Coordinates of C-alpha atoms and ligand atoms in Angstrom, one line a residue:
Chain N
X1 CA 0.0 0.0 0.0
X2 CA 1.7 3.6 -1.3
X3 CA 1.5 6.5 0.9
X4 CA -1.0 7.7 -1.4
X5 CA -3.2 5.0 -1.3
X6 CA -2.9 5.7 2.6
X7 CA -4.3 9.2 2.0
X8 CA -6.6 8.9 -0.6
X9 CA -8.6 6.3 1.1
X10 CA -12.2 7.4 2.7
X11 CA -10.7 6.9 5.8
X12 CA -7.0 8.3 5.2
X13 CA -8.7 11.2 4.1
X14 CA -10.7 11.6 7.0
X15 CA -7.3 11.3 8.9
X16 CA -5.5 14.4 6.9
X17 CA -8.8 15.7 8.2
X18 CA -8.3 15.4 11.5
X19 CA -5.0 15.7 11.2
X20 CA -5.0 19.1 10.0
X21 CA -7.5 19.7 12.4
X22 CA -6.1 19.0 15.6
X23 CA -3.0 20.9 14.4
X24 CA -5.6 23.8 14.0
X25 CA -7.0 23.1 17.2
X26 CA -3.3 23.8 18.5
X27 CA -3.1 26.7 16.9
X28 CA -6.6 28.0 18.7
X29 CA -4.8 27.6 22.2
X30 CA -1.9 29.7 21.0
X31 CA -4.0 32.5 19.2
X32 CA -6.7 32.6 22.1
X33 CA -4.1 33.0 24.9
X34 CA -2.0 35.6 23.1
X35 CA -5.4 37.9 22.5
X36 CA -6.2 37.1 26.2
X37 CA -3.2 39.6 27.2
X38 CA -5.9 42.5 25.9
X39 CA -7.2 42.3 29.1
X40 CA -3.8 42.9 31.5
X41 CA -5.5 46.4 32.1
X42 CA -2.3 48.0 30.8
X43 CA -3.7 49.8 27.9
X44 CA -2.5 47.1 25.4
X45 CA 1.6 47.0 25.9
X46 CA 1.5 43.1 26.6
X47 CA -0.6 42.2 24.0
X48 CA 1.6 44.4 21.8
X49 CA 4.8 43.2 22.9
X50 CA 3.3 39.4 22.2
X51 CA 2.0 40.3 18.7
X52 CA 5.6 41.7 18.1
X53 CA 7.5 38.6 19.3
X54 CA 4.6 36.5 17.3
X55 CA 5.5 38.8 14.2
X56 CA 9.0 39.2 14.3
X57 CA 10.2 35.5 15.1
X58 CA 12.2 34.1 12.8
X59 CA 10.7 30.5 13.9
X60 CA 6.9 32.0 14.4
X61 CA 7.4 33.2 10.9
X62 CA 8.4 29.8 9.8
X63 CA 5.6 28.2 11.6
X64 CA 3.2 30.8 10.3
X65 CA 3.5 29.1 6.7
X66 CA 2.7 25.9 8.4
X67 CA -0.4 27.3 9.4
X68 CA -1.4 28.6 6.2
X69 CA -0.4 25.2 4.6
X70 CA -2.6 23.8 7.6
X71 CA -5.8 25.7 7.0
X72 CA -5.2 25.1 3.2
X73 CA -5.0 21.4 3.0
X74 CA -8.3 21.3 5.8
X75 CA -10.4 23.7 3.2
X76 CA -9.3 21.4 -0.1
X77 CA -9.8 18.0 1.6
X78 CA -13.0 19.3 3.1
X79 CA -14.7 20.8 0.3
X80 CA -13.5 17.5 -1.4
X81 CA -15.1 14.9 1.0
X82 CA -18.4 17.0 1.4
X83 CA -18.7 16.9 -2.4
X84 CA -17.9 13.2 -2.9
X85 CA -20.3 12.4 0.5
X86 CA -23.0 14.2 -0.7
X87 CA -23.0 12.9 -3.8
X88 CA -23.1 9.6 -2.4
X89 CA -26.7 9.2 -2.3
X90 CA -28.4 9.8 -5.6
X91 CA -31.8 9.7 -5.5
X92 CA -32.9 12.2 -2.3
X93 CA -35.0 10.6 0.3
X94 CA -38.7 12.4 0.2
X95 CA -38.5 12.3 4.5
X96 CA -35.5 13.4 5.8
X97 CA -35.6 14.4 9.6
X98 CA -31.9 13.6 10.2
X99 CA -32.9 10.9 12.7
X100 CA -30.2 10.4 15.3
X101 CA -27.6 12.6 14.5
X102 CA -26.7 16.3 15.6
X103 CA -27.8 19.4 13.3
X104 CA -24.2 20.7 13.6
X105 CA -22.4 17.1 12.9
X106 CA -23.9 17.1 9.4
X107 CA -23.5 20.4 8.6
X108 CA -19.8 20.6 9.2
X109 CA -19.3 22.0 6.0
X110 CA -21.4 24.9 5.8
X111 CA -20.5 25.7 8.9
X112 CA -16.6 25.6 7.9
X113 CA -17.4 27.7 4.8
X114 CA -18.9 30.1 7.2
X115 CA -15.7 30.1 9.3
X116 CA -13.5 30.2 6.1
X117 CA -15.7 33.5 5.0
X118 CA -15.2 34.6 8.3
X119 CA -11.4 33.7 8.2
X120 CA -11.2 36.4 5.4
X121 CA -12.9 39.1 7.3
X122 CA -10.2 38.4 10.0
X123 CA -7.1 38.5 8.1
X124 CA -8.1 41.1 6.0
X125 CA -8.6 43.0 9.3
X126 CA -5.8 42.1 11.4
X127 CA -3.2 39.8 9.6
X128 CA -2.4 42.0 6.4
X129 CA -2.2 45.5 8.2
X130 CA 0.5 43.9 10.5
X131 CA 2.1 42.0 7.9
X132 CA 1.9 43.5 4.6
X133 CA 0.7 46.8 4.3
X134 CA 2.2 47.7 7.5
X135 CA 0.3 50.4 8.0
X136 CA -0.3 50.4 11.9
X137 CA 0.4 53.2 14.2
X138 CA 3.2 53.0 16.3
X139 CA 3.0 51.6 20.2
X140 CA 3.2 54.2 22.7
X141 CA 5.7 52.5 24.7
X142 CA 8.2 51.6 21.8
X143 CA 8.6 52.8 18.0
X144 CA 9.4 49.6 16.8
X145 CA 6.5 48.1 17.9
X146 CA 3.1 48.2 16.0
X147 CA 0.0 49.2 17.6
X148 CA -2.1 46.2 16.8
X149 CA -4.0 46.8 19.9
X150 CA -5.7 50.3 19.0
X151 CA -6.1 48.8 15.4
X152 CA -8.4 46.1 17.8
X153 CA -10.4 49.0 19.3
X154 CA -11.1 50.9 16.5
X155 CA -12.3 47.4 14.1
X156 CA -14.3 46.9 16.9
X157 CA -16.7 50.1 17.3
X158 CA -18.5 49.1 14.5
X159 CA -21.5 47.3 15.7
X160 CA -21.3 45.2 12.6
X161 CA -18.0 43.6 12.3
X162 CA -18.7 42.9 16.4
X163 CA -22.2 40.6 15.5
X164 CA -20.2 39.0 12.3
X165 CA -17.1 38.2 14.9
X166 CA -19.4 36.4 17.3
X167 CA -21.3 34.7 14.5
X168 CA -17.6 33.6 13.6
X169 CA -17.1 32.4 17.0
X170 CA -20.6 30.4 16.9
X171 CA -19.9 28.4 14.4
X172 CA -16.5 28.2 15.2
X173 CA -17.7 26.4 18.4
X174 CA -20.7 24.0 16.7
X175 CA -17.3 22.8 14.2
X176 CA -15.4 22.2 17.3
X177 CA -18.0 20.4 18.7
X178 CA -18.1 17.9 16.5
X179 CA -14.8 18.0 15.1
X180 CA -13.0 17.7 18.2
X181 CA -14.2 14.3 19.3
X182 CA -14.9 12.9 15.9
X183 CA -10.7 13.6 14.9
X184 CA -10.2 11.0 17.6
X185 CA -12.7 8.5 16.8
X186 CA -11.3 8.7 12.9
X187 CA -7.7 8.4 15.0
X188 CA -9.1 4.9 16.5
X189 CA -10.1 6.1 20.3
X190 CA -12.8 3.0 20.3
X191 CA -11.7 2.4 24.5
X192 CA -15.0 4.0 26.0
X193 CA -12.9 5.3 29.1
X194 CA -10.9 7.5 27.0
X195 CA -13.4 8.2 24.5
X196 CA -15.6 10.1 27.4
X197 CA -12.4 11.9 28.5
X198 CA -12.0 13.0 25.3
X199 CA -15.6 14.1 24.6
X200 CA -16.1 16.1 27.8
X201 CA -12.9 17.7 27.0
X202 CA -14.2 18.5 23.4
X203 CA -17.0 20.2 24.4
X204 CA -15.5 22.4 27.3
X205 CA -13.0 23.4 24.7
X206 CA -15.6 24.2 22.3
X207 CA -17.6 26.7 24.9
X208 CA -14.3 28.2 26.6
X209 CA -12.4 29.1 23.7
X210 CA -14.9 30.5 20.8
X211 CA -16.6 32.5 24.2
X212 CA -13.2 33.8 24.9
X213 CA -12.5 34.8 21.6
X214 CA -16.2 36.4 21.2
X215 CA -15.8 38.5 24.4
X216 CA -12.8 40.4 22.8
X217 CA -14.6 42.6 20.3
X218 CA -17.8 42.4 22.7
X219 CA -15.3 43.6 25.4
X220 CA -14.1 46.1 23.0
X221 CA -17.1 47.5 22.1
X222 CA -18.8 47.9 25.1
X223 CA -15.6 49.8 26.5
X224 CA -15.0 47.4 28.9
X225 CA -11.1 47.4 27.5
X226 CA -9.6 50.7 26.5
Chain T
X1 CA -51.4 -4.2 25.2
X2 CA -54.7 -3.6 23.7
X3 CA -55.7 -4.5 20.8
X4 CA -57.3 -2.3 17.8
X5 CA -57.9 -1.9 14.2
X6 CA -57.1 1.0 12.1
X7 CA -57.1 2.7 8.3
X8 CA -54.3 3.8 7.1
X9 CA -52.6 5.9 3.7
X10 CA -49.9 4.2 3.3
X11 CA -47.1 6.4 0.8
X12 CA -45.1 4.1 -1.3
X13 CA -41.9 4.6 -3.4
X14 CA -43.0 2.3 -7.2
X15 CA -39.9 1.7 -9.8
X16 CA -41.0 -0.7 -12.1
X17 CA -36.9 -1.5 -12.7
X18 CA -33.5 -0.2 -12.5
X19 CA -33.8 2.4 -15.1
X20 CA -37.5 3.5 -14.3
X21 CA -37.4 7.0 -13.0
X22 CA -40.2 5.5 -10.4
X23 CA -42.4 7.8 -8.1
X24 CA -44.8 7.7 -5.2
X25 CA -48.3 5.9 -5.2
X26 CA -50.5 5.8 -2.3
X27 CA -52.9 3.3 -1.2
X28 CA -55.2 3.0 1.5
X29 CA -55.6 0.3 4.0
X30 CA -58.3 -0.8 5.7
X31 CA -59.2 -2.7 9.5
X32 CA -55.4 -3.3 9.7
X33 CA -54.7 -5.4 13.6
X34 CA -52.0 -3.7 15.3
X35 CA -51.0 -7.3 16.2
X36 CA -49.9 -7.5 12.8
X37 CA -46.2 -7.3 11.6
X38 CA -45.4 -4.0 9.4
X39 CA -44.9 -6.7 6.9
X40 CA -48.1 -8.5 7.2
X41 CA -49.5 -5.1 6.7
X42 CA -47.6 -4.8 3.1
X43 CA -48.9 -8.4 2.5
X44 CA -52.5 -7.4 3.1
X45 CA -51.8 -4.3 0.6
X46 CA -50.4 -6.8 -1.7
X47 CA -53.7 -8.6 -1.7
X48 CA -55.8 -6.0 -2.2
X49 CA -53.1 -4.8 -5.5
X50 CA -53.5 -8.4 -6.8
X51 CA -57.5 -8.1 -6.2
X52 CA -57.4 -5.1 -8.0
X53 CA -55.4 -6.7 -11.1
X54 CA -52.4 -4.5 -10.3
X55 CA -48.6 -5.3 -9.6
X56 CA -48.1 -6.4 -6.3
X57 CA -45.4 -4.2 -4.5
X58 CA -41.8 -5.4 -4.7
X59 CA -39.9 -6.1 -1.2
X60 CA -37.1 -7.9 0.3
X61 CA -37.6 -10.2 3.5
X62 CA -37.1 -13.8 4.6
X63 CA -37.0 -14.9 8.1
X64 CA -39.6 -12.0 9.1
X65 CA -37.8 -13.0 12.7
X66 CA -35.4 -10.1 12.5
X67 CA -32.1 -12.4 11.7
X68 CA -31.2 -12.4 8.2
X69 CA -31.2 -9.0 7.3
X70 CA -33.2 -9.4 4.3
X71 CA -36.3 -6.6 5.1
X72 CA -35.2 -2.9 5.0
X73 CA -37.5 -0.2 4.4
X74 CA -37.3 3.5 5.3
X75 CA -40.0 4.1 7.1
X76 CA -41.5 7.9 7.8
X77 CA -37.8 8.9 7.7
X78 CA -36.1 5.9 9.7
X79 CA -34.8 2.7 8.4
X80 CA -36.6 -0.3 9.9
X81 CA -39.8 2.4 11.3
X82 CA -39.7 4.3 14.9
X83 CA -39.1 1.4 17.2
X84 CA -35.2 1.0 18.4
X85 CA -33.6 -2.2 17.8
X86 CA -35.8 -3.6 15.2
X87 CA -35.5 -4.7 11.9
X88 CA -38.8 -4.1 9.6
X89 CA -40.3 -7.6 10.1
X90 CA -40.3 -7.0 13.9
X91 CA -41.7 -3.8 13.4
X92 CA -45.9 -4.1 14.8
X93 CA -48.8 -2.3 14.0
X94 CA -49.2 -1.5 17.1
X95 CA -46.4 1.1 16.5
X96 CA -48.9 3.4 14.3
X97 CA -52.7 5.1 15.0
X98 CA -55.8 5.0 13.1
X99 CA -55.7 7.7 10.4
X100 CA -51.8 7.8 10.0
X101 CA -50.1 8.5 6.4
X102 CA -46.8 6.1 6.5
X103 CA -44.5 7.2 3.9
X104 CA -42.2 4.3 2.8
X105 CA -39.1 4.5 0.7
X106 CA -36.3 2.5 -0.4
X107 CA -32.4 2.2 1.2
X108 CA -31.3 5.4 -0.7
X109 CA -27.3 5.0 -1.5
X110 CA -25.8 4.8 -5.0
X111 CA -24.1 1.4 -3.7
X112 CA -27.7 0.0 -3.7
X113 CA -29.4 0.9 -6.7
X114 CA -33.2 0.3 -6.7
X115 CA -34.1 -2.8 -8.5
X116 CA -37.7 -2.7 -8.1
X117 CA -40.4 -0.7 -6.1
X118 CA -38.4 -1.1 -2.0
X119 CA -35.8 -3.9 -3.6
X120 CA -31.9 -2.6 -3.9
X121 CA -29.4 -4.5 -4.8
X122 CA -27.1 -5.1 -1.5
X123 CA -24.6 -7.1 -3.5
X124 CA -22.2 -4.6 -2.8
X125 CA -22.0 -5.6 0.9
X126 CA -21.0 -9.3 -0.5
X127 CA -18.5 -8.0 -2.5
X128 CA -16.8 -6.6 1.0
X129 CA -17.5 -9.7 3.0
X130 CA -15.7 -11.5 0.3
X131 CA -12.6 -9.1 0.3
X132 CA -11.6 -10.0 3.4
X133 CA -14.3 -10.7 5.9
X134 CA -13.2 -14.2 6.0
X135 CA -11.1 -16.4 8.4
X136 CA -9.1 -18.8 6.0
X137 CA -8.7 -22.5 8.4
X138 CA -9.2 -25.9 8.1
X139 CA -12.4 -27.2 8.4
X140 CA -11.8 -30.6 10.3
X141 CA -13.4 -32.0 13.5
X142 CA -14.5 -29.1 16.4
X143 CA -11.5 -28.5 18.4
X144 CA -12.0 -28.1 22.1
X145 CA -13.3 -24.8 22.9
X146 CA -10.9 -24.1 25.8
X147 CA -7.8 -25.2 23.5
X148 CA -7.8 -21.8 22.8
X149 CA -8.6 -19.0 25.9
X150 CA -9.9 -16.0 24.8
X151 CA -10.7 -13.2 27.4
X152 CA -14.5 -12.4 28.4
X153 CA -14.4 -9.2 27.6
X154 CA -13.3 -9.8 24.1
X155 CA -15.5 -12.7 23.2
X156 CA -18.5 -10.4 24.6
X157 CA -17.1 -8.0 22.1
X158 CA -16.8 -10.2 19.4
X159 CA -19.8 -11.3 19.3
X160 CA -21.5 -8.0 20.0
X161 CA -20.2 -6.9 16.3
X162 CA -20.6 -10.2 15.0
X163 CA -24.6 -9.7 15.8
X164 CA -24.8 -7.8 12.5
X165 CA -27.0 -9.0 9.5
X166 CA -26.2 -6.7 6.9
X167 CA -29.5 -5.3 6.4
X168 CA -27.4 -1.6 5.7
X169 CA -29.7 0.4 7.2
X170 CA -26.3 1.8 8.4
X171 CA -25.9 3.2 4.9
X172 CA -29.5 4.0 4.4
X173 CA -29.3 6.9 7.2
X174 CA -25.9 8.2 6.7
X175 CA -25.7 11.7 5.3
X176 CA -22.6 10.2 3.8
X177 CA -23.7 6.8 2.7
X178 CA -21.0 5.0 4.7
X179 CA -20.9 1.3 5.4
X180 CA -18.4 1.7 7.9
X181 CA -20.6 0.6 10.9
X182 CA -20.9 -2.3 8.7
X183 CA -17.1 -2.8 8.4
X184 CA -16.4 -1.8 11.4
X185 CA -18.5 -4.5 12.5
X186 CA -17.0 -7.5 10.8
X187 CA -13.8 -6.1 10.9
X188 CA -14.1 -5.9 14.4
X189 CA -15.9 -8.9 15.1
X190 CA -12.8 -11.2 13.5
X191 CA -9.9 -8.1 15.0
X192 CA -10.9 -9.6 18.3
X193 CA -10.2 -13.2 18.4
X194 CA -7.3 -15.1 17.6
X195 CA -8.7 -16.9 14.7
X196 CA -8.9 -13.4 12.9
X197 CA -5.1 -12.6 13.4
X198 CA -3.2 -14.4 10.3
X199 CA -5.3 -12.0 7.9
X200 CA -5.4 -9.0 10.4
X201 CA -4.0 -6.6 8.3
X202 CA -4.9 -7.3 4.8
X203 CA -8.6 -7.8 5.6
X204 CA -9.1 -4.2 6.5
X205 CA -7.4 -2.7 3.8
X206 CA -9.0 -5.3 1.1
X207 CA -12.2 -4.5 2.9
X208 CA -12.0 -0.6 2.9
X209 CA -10.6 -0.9 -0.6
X210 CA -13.5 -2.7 -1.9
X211 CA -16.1 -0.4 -0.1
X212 CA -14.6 2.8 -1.6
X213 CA -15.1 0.9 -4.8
X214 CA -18.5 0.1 -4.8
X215 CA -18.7 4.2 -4.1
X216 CA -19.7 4.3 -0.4
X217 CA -18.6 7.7 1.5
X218 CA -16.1 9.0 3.8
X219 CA -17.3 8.2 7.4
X220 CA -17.6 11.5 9.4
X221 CA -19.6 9.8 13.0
X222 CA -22.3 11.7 13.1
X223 CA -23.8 8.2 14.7
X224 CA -27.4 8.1 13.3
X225 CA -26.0 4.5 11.9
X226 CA -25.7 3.6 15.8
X227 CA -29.6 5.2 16.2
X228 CA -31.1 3.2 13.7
X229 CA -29.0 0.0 13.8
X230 CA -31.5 -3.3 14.5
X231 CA -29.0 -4.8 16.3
X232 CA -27.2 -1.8 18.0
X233 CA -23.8 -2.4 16.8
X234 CA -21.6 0.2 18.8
X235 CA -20.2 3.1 16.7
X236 CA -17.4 2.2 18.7
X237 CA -16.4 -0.5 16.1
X238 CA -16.0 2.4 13.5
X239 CA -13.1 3.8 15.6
X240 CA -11.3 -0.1 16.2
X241 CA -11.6 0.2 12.6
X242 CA -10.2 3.4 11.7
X243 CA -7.3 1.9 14.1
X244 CA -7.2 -1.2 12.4
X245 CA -7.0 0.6 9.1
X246 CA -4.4 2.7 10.5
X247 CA -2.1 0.0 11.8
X248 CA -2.6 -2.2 8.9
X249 CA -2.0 0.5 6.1
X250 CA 0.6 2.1 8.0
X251 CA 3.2 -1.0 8.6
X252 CA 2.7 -2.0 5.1
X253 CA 5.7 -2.8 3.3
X254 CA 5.1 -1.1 0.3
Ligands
LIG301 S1 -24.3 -2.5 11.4 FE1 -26.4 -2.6 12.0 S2 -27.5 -1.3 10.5 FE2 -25.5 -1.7 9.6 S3 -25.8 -3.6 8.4 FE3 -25.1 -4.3 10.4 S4 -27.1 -4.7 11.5 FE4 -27.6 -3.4 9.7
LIG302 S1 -37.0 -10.5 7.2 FE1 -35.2 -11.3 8.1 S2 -34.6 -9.7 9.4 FE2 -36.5 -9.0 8.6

C-alpha cells in the first residue's frame, strides 16, 4: 500500500482531516491565549509586545507558513469529501428528519465555509495591516513596535464587524464540537474510558475558547477594555 | 397491550426497474390489527393490489424473525420504522394510530441501486465480506473450545459486532452513505479473536478498498448508523476500525 493509497482512502482522508485539524485546534490555544493579554489592564503594551514577538520571530514566521499550509490542506480535503459524500446518495429521500444525529455534525461544511468566510474578514482585518501593508500606528511604549491593539479597538466600534465576529465564534464552536471528538474516533479512540475523557474535554474546549474569543470585540465594544 | 384496528394511507416509493425513474403511489388500507407485523401489513396491501389486477409491490424479506437482514425499508424517515432495535419484520402495528399516512421508501445509496419498487441490490456488501471478511482455516473435526482462551471481555465483544445481519440500514441513514458501521463490525468482530489474526492486516485494507469501490462515502460519525441500527452495533467498532486501518495501512511494506 503507497502512501497515497494511505491518504486517498475514505478513511485516510478523514485522517488528513483530523490531522490538520487538531494541528488547528493547536493553533486555537496559541491564538486565544496571546489575544487574552488585551485584558492585562495596561492599555494594550502586553498584548503588543506578544503580537511583536509572534511577528518578528524568525521560527513563528516559519511556523506561520505551516499554518497557512494547515488551514489550506483542511479547506481542499474538506470541500472534497463533502462533495464526494453528498454525492453519495443519488436519489434524495422524500423524509428526511436527520434521525439520530446532531444538526451541527452534518452540517460541518457549511458551517466551515462560514468560518472560512469569516477567516477572510479576520485577516483582512488584522493579519495583512500587520504583515503586509504595514500600515499600523506605532506603540506608545516603543517605536518599533506596532500598535495592533488600537487597530483592535477601532475594528471593533463598529457594531457590525462585532455581530459578524461572534457569529464567527458560533460556528467556530458548533465545528469544534463535532470536530474535536470525531478527529479522535477517525484516529481509532474506540476504549470507551478515554473516548468520554475525550468528549467532555471536546465540548469544554468548544464553549471556553470560541466564548473567549467572542468576548474580545464584545469587550471592546462595550468599553470594557480601553 | 390492547388491541385495535385502524385505516391507514400508506405512501409508497414504485420503480418498475432499475432504469424507471419511479415515483410515489398511495394506497389506502383498511381494518389493519395492530397485532400484525409491518410486513403483514404490506402483504395485506399486496392482496388488495392483486384483487385489483395491479402489480403487487416489490420487497425484500425472509425470516420476518429479525435475523437475516433481508427486510429494509425506510419508514417515515427511519430505516426499519420508529421502534429502536428492530429490523422491519419486527416492526408491529401497534407502533402506528388509526388515520396515519406512513410514507415508505427505499435504502437510498448509489451502492444500492433500486431494483424494483423497495428492492436494492445489497450485493455490494457481499463483495466486501468476500474481500476479506473471512477467516481462512481448516475445516476438520470441532477443536475443544478451551484449546484456545480468549478473554470475556473480548468474546463479549466479538460477538457484539458479530450480531450484525447486513441489512445496511447503516448506509440508508448516513448523510454520507458510509458502510463503515458495517465494516467496522466484521472487521471488528474477527480483529478480536485469535482466529482473525493471520489475515489481520490485509482484511481491512482489502475491505475498505473494496467499499470505496463500490462508491460508499467518507465516514464523518455523526452516529445516526448507531440510532437506527436493529442490532445496536456500537459506533465504537468504526473507531477499532479506523485503528485497524491505520495500523494495517501504516506498517505495510510497500
Ligand atoms: S451495522 Fe447494523 S444497521 Fe449496519 S448492516 Fe449491520 S445490522 Fe444493519
Ligand atoms: S426479514 Fe429477516 S430480518 Fe427482517
Amino acid at each position: 500500500m503507497t502512501w497515497k493509497q494511505v491518504f486517498t482512502s475514505t478513511i485516510g482522508q478523514k485522517l488528513v482531516m483530523g490531522l490538520t485539524g487538531l494541528f488547528l485546534i493547536s493553533f486555537l490555544v496559541v491564538h486565544v491565549g496571546l489575544n487574552a493579554c488585551i485584558w492585562a489592564d495596561d492599555g494594550g503594551k502586553m498584548f503588543n509586545q506578544g503580537a511583536h514577538f509572534m511577528g518578528s520571530m524568525v521560527v513563528i514566521r516559519i511556523m506561520e507558513i505551516g499554518l497557512f499550509i494547515g488551514f489550506f490542506i483542511h479547506i481542499i480535503q474538506g470541500y472534497a469529501l463533502t462533495a464526494y459524500n453528498n454525492s453519495r446518495r443519488g436519489t434524495a429521500y422524500r423524509v428526511n428528519k436527520g434521525y439520530g444525529s446532531k444538526w451541527y455534525s452534518r452540517s460541518m461544511g457549511l458551517l466551515g465555509t462560514l468560518l472560512l468566510l469569516f477567516l477572510i474578514m479576520h485577516i483582512w482585518h488584522f493579519w495583512v495591516p500587520s504583515r503586509i501593508t504595514q500600515d499600523l500606528p506605532e506603540a506608545s511604549y516603543n517605536p518599533e513596535h506596532h500598535d495592533l491593539f488600537s487597530r483592535m479597538i477601532l475594528v471593533f466600534q463598529d457594531p457590525i464587524v462585532v455581530v459578524l465576529y461572534v457569529l464567527g465564534c458560533i460556528s467556530l464552536a458548533y465545528h469544534l464540537a463535532h470536530g474535536f471528538k470525531a478527529a479522535f474516533r477517525t484516529f481509532g479512540v474506540h476504549n470507551s474510558r478515554y473516548y468520554s475523557t475525550i468528549k467532555a474535554v471536546g465540548y469544554a474546549f468548544s464553549v471556553i475558547v470560541p466564548l473567549a474569543f467572542a468576548m474580545m470585540p464584545v469587550s471592546m465594544y462595550l468599553g470594557w477594555v480601553k | 397491550m390492547e388491541h385495535y384496528n385502524m385505516n391507514l394511507t400508506v405512501e409508497v416509493w414504485r420503480q418498475k426497474n432499475k432504469d424507471d425513474k419511479g415515483g410515489f403511489k398511495s394506497y389506502k388500507v383498511k381494518d389493519i390489527s395492530s397485532e400484525m407485523s409491518f410486513l403483514e401489513m404490506f402483504d395485506v396491501l399486496n392482496e388488495q393490489l392483486v384483487h385489483n389486477g395491479e402489480e403487487p409491490i416489490a420487497f425484500d424479506h425472509d425470516c420476518r424473525e429479525g435475523i437475516c437482514g433481508a427486510c429494509s425499508m425506510y419508514i417515515n424517515g427511519k430505516p426499519h420504522g420508529p421502534w429502536a432495535a428492530t429490523t422491519t419484520c419486527q416492526l408491529h402495528m401497534r407502533a402506528f394510530k388509526d388515520g396515519d399516512t406512513i410514507v415508505v421508501e427505499p435504502w437510498r445509496a448509489k451502492a444500492f441501486p433500486v431494483i424494483k419498487d423497495l428492492v436494492t441490490d445489497r450485493s455490494a456488501f457481499d463483495r466486501i465480506i468476500a474481500a476479506g471478511g473471512y477467516v481462512s482455516v481448516n475445516t476438520g473435526n470441532a477443536v475443544d473450545g478451551n484449546s484456545l482462551p480468549i478473554e470475556k471481555e473480548k468474546a463479549d465483544s466479538a460477538f457484539a459486532a458479530a450480531a450484525c445481519i447486513g441489512c445496511g440500514a447503516c448506509v440508508a441513514i448516513c448523510k454520507n452513505s458510509s458502510a463503515n458501521l458495517f465494516i467496522g463490525a466484521k472487521v471488528s468482530h474477527l480483529a478480536l479473536l485469535p482466529q482473525g489474526e493471520p489475515e489481520r492486516r490485509t482484511r481491512v485494507i482489502n475491505m475498505i478498498e473494496q467499499a470505496d469501490k463500490e462508491g460508499f462515502g467518507a465516514c464523518t460519525v455523526t452516529g445516526a448508523c448507531e440510532a437506527v441500527c436493529p442490532k445496536e452495533i456500537s459506533i465504537a467498532n468504526i473507531a477499532r476500525l479506523n485503528k485497524e486501518y491505520m495500523n494495517a495501512s501504516f506498517s505495510s511494506d510497500k
